[in-house]
Coordinates of N, CA and C in Angstrom, one line a residue:
K1 N 0.9 -1.3 -0.3 CA -0.1 -0.2 0.0 C 0.8 1.4 -0.2
Q2 N 2.2 1.1 -0.2 CA 3.0 2.3 -0.1 C 3.1 2.9 0.9
D3 N 3.2 2.0 1.7 CA 3.6 2.8 3.2 C 5.3 2.6 3.4
K4 N 5.2 3.5 4.1 CA 6.9 3.1 4.9 C 7.1 2.3 5.7
A5 N 8.0 1.8 5.5 CA 8.3 0.4 6.8 C 9.8 0.6 7.1
G6 N 9.7 0.2 8.4 CA 11.2 0.3 9.2 C 11.1 -0.8 10.4
I7 N 12.0 -0.8 10.9 CA 12.2 -1.9 12.2 C 13.4 -1.3 12.8
F8 N 13.0 -1.3 14.1 CA 14.5 -1.5 15.2 C 14.2 -2.3 16.2
S9 N 15.5 -3.0 17.2 CA 14.9 -3.8 18.0 C 15.6 -3.1 19.5
F10 N 15.3 -3.6 20.4 CA 15.6 -2.7 21.6 C 15.5 -3.5 23.0
S11 N 16.5 -3.2 23.9 CA 16.9 -3.8 25.3 C 17.1 -3.0 26.0
K12 N 18.4 -2.9 26.2 CA 19.0 -1.6 27.4 C 19.3 -0.5 26.0
K13 N 19.2 -0.8 24.8 CA 19.4 0.1 23.7 C 18.7 0.0 22.7
V14 N 18.5 0.9 21.9 CA 18.0 0.9 20.5 C 19.0 -0.2 19.5
E15 N 18.8 -0.9 18.7 CA 19.7 -1.8 18.1 C 18.7 -1.7 16.9
N16 N 19.8 -2.2 15.9 CA 19.6 -3.1 14.3 C 18.2 -2.1 13.8
R17 N 18.7 -0.8 13.7 CA 17.7 0.1 12.7 C 17.9 0.5 11.5
V18 N 16.2 0.1 11.2 CA 16.1 0.4 9.7 C 15.3 1.1 9.5
V19 N 15.8 2.7 9.2 CA 15.1 3.9 8.9 C 13.9 3.2 8.0
A20 N 12.5 4.2 8.2 CA 11.4 3.5 7.6 C 11.4 4.4 6.3
E21 N 11.4 3.6 5.1 CA 11.2 3.9 4.1 C 10.5 3.2 3.2
R22 N 10.5 3.9 1.6 CA 9.1 3.3 0.6 C 10.2 2.5 -0.5
R23 N 11.3 2.2 -0.3 CA 11.8 1.8 -1.4 C 11.8 0.1 -1.8
T24 N 12.0 -0.5 -3.1 CA 12.0 -1.9 -3.2 C 12.8 -2.8 -2.3
S25 N 14.1 -2.3 -2.0 CA 15.0 -3.0 -1.1 C 14.5 -3.1 0.7
Q26 N 13.7 -2.4 0.5 CA 13.1 -2.3 2.5 C 13.2 -3.5 3.1
M27 N 12.6 -4.3 2.1 CA 12.0 -5.6 3.1 C 13.3 -6.9 3.3
N28 N 14.0 -6.5 2.1 CA 15.1 -7.4 2.6 C 16.3 -6.6 3.7
L29 N 16.1 -5.6 3.4 CA 17.0 -4.9 4.9 C 16.4 -4.9 6.2
I30 N 14.8 -5.0 6.0 CA 14.2 -5.4 7.4 C 14.3 -6.8 7.9
L31 N 14.3 -8.0 7.0 CA 14.5 -9.4 7.2 C 16.1 -9.4 7.4
E32 N 17.0 -8.7 7.4 CA 18.5 -8.7 7.5 C 18.8 -8.1 9.0
A33 N 17.9 -7.0 9.5 CA 18.3 -6.6 10.6 C 17.4 -7.8 11.4
L34 N 16.5 -8.1 10.9 CA 15.6 -9.0 12.0 C 16.8 -10.5 12.5
Y35 N 17.2 -11.0 11.3 CA 18.3 -11.9 11.3 C 19.6 -11.9 12.1
N36 N 19.8 -10.5 12.5 CA 20.8 -9.9 13.5 C 20.4 -9.7 14.6
V37 N 19.2 -10.2 14.9 CA 18.7 -9.5 16.6 C 19.5 -10.7 17.3
N38 N 20.0 -10.3 18.4 CA 20.5 -11.5 19.5 C 19.8 -10.7 20.6
T39 N 19.2 -11.7 21.0 CA 18.7 -11.7 22.6 C 19.7 -11.7 23.8
N40 N 19.6 -10.4 24.6 CA 20.5 -10.6 26.0 C 20.1 -10.7 27.3
F41 N 18.7 -11.0 26.9 CA 17.9 -11.2 28.5 C 17.7 -10.6 29.3
F42 N 18.1 -9.2 29.1 CA 18.2 -8.3 29.8 C 16.9 -7.3 30.0
E43 N 16.2 -6.8 31.0 CA 14.8 -6.4 31.0 C 14.8 -5.3 30.2
S44 N 14.1 -5.0 29.2 CA 13.9 -4.0 27.8 C 13.8 -2.6 28.8
D45 N 14.3 -1.4 28.3 CA 14.3 -0.1 28.7 C 13.5 0.5 28.0
F46 N 12.0 0.6 28.2 CA 10.9 1.2 27.7 C 11.3 2.6 28.1
G47 N 11.9 3.3 28.5 CA 11.9 4.8 28.6 C 12.9 5.5 27.8
R48 N 14.1 4.6 27.3 CA 14.7 4.7 26.3 C 14.0 4.7 25.1
L49 N 13.4 3.5 24.6 CA 12.3 3.3 23.7 C 11.5 4.3 23.5
Y50 N 10.8 5.1 24.5 CA 10.0 6.0 24.4 C 10.9 7.5 23.7
A51 N 11.7 7.6 24.5 CA 13.1 8.7 23.8 C 13.2 8.7 22.4
D52 N 13.5 7.4 22.0 CA 14.3 7.3 20.6 C 13.0 7.4 20.0
I53 N 11.8 7.3 20.3 CA 10.7 7.0 19.4 C 10.4 8.7 19.2
K54 N 10.4 9.5 20.4 CA 10.2 10.7 20.4 C 10.9 12.0 19.5
R55 N 12.1 11.2 19.5 CA 13.4 11.8 18.9 C 13.6 11.9 17.3
N56 N 12.9 10.5 16.8 CA 13.3 10.0 15.6 C 12.2 10.0 14.4
I57 N 10.6 9.7 15.5 CA 9.9 9.4 14.8 C 8.9 10.5 14.7
T58 N 9.1 11.3 13.5 CA 8.3 12.7 14.0 C 7.0 13.2 13.3
H59 N 6.4 12.0 12.4 CA 5.3 11.9 12.0 C 4.6 11.2 12.5
R60 N 3.1 11.1 12.8 CA 2.4 10.2 13.4 C 2.6 8.9 12.7
S61 N 2.8 7.5 13.4 CA 3.3 6.6 13.0 C 2.3 5.5 13.5
L62 N 2.1 4.0 12.9 CA 1.8 3.0 13.3 C 3.2 2.3 13.8
I63 N 3.1 2.1 14.8 CA 4.3 1.1 15.5 C 3.5 -0.1 16.4
L64 N 4.1 -1.2 15.7 CA 4.1 -2.2 16.4 C 5.1 -3.0 17.1
L65 N 4.6 -3.2 18.7 CA 5.8 -3.4 19.5 C 5.6 -4.9 19.7
Y66 N 6.2 -5.8 19.4 CA 6.1 -6.9 19.8 C 7.3 -7.2 21.2
T67 N 6.4 -7.3 22.3 CA 7.1 -7.3 23.5 C 6.1 -8.8 24.4
N68 N 6.4 -9.1 25.6 CA 5.5 -9.9 26.2 C 5.7 -9.4 27.7
F69 N 4.3 -9.3 28.0 CA 4.2 -8.9 29.5 C 3.6 -10.1 30.3
E70 N 4.2 -10.9 31.3 CA 3.8 -11.9 32.0 C 2.5 -11.4 32.9
T71 N 2.8 -10.3 33.4 CA 1.9 -10.4 34.7 C 1.0 -8.4 34.4
L72 N 0.1 -8.2 35.1 CA -0.4 -6.8 35.3 C 0.8 -5.8 35.7
D73 N 1.1 -6.2 36.5 CA 2.4 -5.8 37.3 C 3.7 -5.0 36.4
G74 N 3.9 -5.8 35.2 CA 5.1 -5.8 34.4 C 4.6 -4.8 33.6
L75 N 3.3 -4.9 33.0 CA 2.9 -4.1 32.3 C 2.6 -2.5 33.1
H76 N 2.3 -2.5 34.1 CA 2.4 -1.1 34.9 C 3.6 -0.4 35.1
R77 N 4.7 -1.4 35.1 CA 5.9 -0.5 35.2 C 6.2 0.3 34.0
Q78 N 5.7 -0.1 32.7 CA 5.9 0.1 31.5 C 4.7 1.0 31.1
L79 N 3.7 0.8 31.7 CA 2.5 1.9 30.8 C 2.9 3.2 30.6
P80 N 3.7 4.1 31.5 CA 3.9 5.5 31.5 C 4.3 5.9 30.0
Y81 N 5.2 5.0 29.4 CA 6.2 5.0 28.5 C 4.9 4.7 27.4
L82 N 4.3 3.7 27.4 CA 3.6 2.9 26.2 C 2.5 4.3 26.2
K83 N 1.8 5.0 27.1 CA 0.9 5.8 27.0 C 1.4 7.2 26.3
G84 N 2.8 7.3 26.7 CA 3.4 8.6 25.9 C 3.6 8.2 24.7
I85 N 3.7 7.0 24.3 CA 4.1 6.9 22.9 C 2.9 7.0 22.0
A86 N 1.6 6.3 22.7 CA 0.2 6.3 21.9 C -0.2 7.8 22.0
K87 N 0.4 8.7 22.7 CA -0.2 10.4 22.7 C 0.2 10.7 21.0
S88 N 1.4 10.2 20.4 CA 1.8 10.8 19.1 C 1.5 9.8 18.0
H89 N 1.4 8.5 18.6 CA 1.6 7.5 17.2 C 0.3 6.4 17.7
L90 N -0.3 5.8 16.6 CA -1.1 4.5 17.1 C 0.0 3.2 17.3
L91 N -0.1 3.0 18.6 CA 0.4 1.9 18.8 C -0.1 0.6 19.2
V92 N 0.5 -0.8 18.5 CA -0.1 -1.9 18.7 C 0.7 -2.7 19.4
V93 N 0.4 -3.0 20.8 CA 1.4 -3.9 21.7 C 0.8 -5.5 21.1
I94 N 1.5 -6.2 20.8 CA 1.5 -7.5 20.3 C 2.4 -8.1 21.4
F95 N 1.8 -9.4 22.0 CA 2.6 -10.3 22.7 C 1.5 -11.7 22.8
F96 N 1.9 -12.7 23.3 CA 1.7 -13.9 23.2 C 1.3 -14.6 24.5
K97 N 0.1 -15.2 24.0 CA -0.6 -16.5 24.7 C 0.5 -17.2 24.9
N98 N 0.2 -17.9 26.2 CA 1.2 -19.1 26.6 C 0.6 -20.5 26.1
T99 N 1.0 -21.0 25.1 CA 0.0 -22.2 24.8 C 0.6 -23.2 25.5
E100 N 1.9 -23.4 26.6 CA 2.1 -24.3 27.4 C 1.0 -24.6 28.1
L101 N 0.5 -23.4 28.8 CA -0.4 -22.9 29.6 C -1.6 -23.4 29.0
N102 N -2.3 -23.3 27.7 CA -3.5 -23.7 27.4 C -3.9 -25.3 27.3
S103 N -2.6 -25.9 27.3 CA -2.7 -27.4 27.4 C -3.2 -28.0 29.0
L104 N -2.6 -27.4 29.8 CA -2.8 -27.6 31.3 C -4.1 -27.0 31.3
I105 N -4.6 -26.1 31.1 CA -6.4 -25.6 31.5 C -7.4 -26.9 30.6
H106 N -6.6 -27.2 29.4 CA -7.8 -27.6 29.0 C -7.8 -29.3 29.5
N107 N -6.7 -29.8 29.6 CA -6.9 -31.5 30.2 C -7.2 -31.3 31.7
K108 N -8.0 -32.1 31.5 CA -9.0 -32.6 33.2 C -7.8 -33.2 34.0
A109 N -8.2 -32.2 35.2 CA -6.9 -32.3 36.5 C -7.6 -33.7 36.9
E110 N -6.8 -34.8 37.0 CA -6.8 -36.2 37.9 C -6.0 -36.3 39.3
T111 N -5.4 -35.8 39.9 CA -4.6 -35.4 40.8 C -4.9 -33.9 41.4
V112 N -4.4 -33.8 42.6 CA -4.5 -32.5 43.4 C -3.5 -31.5 42.6
Q113 N -2.5 -32.2 42.6 CA -1.2 -31.3 42.1 C -1.7 -30.4 40.6
Q114 N -2.3 -31.7 39.7 CA -3.0 -31.0 38.4 C -3.8 -29.9 38.4
A115 N -4.4 -30.2 39.3 CA -5.9 -29.2 40.0 C -5.0 -28.0 40.4
Y116 N -3.9 -27.7 41.0 CA -3.8 -26.6 41.1 C -2.6 -25.8 40.2
D117 N -2.2 -26.7 39.7 CA -1.5 -26.5 38.4 C -2.5 -25.9 37.2
K118 N -3.7 -26.2 37.3 CA -4.8 -26.0 36.1 C -5.3 -25.0 36.5
V119 N -5.4 -24.4 37.8 CA -5.7 -23.3 38.3 C -4.7 -22.2 38.5
I120 N -3.6 -22.4 38.4 CA -2.7 -21.2 38.4 C -2.3 -21.0 36.5
A121 N -2.5 -22.0 36.0 CA -2.6 -21.9 34.3 C -3.4 -21.0 34.2
E122 N -4.9 -21.1 34.4 CA -5.9 -20.2 34.5 C -5.9 -18.8 34.6
K123 N -5.2 -18.6 36.0 CA -4.9 -17.2 36.7 C -3.8 -16.7 35.5
F124 N -3.2 -17.1 35.1 CA -1.8 -16.8 34.1 C -2.6 -16.2 32.9
A125 N -3.6 -17.1 32.2 CA -4.1 -17.1 31.1 C -5.3 -15.5 31.2
F126 N -5.9 -15.5 32.5 CA -6.7 -14.4 32.9 C -6.2 -13.1 33.0
E127 N -4.8 -13.4 33.5 CA -3.9 -12.0 33.6 C -3.7 -11.3 32.2
K128 N -3.2 -12.4 31.3 CA -3.2 -12.1 30.0 C -4.3 -11.2 29.3
R129 N -5.3 -11.4 29.1 CA -6.7 -11.0 29.2 C -7.0 -9.7 29.9
L130 N -6.4 -9.2 30.7 CA -6.7 -8.1 31.8 C -5.5 -7.0 31.0
I131 N -4.6 -7.6 30.9 CA -3.6 -6.8 30.2 C -4.1 -6.3 29.0
V132 N -4.5 -6.9 28.4 CA -5.7 -6.4 27.2 C -6.6 -5.6 27.3
N133 N -7.1 -5.7 28.3 CA -8.5 -4.6 28.8 C -7.5 -3.4 29.2
E134 N -6.6 -3.5 30.1 CA -5.8 -2.1 30.8 C -5.4 -1.1 29.3
L135 N -4.8 -1.9 28.6 CA -3.9 -1.4 27.4 C -5.4 -0.6 26.7
K136 N -6.4 -1.1 26.4 CA -7.5 -0.5 25.7 C -8.0 0.6 26.6
K137 N -8.0 0.4 27.9 CA -8.5 1.7 28.5 C -7.5 3.2 28.0
Y138 N -6.5 2.7 27.5 CA -5.7 4.2 27.0 C -5.4 4.4 25.9
G139 N -6.6 3.6 24.9 CA -6.3 3.6 23.6 C -5.0 2.9 23.0
I140 N -4.9 2.3 23.9 CA -3.7 1.5 22.9 C -4.1 -0.1 22.4
Y141 N -3.9 -0.3 21.3 CA -4.6 -1.4 20.7 C -3.5 -2.6 21.0
S142 N -4.0 -3.8 20.9 CA -3.2 -4.7 21.4 C -3.6 -6.2 20.5
I143 N -3.0 -7.1 20.7 CA -2.7 -8.3 19.8 C -2.3 -9.5 20.7
L144 N -3.2 -10.2 21.5 CA -2.6 -11.7 22.0 C -2.7 -12.9 21.1
T145 N -1.8 -13.2 20.8 CA -1.7 -14.2 19.7 C -0.7 -15.4 20.3
T146 N -0.9 -16.5 19.2 CA -0.5 -17.7 19.7 C 0.9 -17.4 18.5
P147 N 2.0 -18.1 18.9 CA 3.1 -17.7 18.2 C 2.8 -18.1 16.6
E148 N 1.9 -19.4 16.2 CA 1.7 -19.5 15.0 C 0.6 -19.0 14.3
N149 N 0.1 -18.2 15.1 CA -1.0 -16.9 14.5 C -0.5 -15.5 14.3
L150 N 1.2 -15.3 14.8 CA 1.6 -14.0 14.7 C 1.4 -13.2 13.6
T151 N 1.7 -13.6 12.6 CA 1.7 -13.4 11.0 C 0.5 -13.1 10.8
I152 N -0.6 -14.0 10.6 CA -2.3 -13.7 10.3 C -2.9 -12.8 10.9
D153 N -2.6 -12.6 12.5 CA -3.3 -11.9 13.2 C -2.5 -10.0 13.4
T154 N -1.3 -10.4 12.9 CA -0.8 -9.1 12.8 C -1.3 -8.2 11.4
I155 N -1.0 -9.4 10.7 CA -1.5 -8.2 9.2 C -3.0 -8.0 9.0
N156 N -4.2 -8.8 10.0 CA -5.5 -8.4 9.7 C -5.3 -7.0 10.8
K157 N -4.9 -7.0 11.9 CA -4.6 -5.6 12.7 C -4.9 -4.7 11.7
Y158 N -3.4 -4.7 10.8 CA -2.9 -3.7 10.0 C -3.8 -3.2 9.0
L159 N -4.5 -4.3 8.6 CA -5.8 -4.3 7.7 C -6.7 -3.4 8.1
E160 N -7.2 -3.6 9.4 CA -8.3 -3.3 10.1 C -8.2 -1.9 10.5
I161 N -7.0 -1.3 10.9 CA -6.4 -0.2 11.0 C -6.6 0.6 9.8
K162 N -6.2 0.5 8.7 CA -5.9 0.7 7.4 C -7.3 1.0 6.7
A163 N -8.3 0.1 7.0 CA -9.8 0.3 6.6 C -10.7 1.1 7.3
R164 N -10.4 1.3 8.5 CA -11.0 2.5 9.3 C -10.2 3.7 9.4
G165 N -9.1 3.9 8.2 CA -8.7 5.0 8.2 C -7.9 5.8 9.8
L166 N -7.7 5.2 10.0 CA -6.9 5.4 11.8 C -5.8 6.0 11.8
L167 N -5.3 5.8 10.5 CA -3.4 6.7 9.9 C -3.9 7.3 9.0

């Protein structure tokens, strides 16, 4: 659709940046940047992300933020930065359902330990849904998906945003 596309990854700092452009080689540059992403297992610095977006993305943009919040407390620590980004841009936070927990939830508990495990799994799944609702309260879109549905769910959200003229 002739949109500009770019990417960057972040942890303690913003890395692997491909500035948003509308050229034919852009997809290859993005794929190469994704290939070069290394996980360092540090907690991500959302404050630095917010500052970098504010400094470098001057036009209202669609920002797809791939992250993972396991708890409402984890979200609340980062919420001021997400709200700051959402003031200037259309922010979609994309995070994952825990598919391992789904198998615990849907299997019948036959022992006391399995019943405990099932209740805890249901609590974590419920907390993910609470995170979606919390983001929605602040006008932040979200996609809660399984890894195998990531691509299709993200494309569908993009098409929905374009169809509704939100950008």
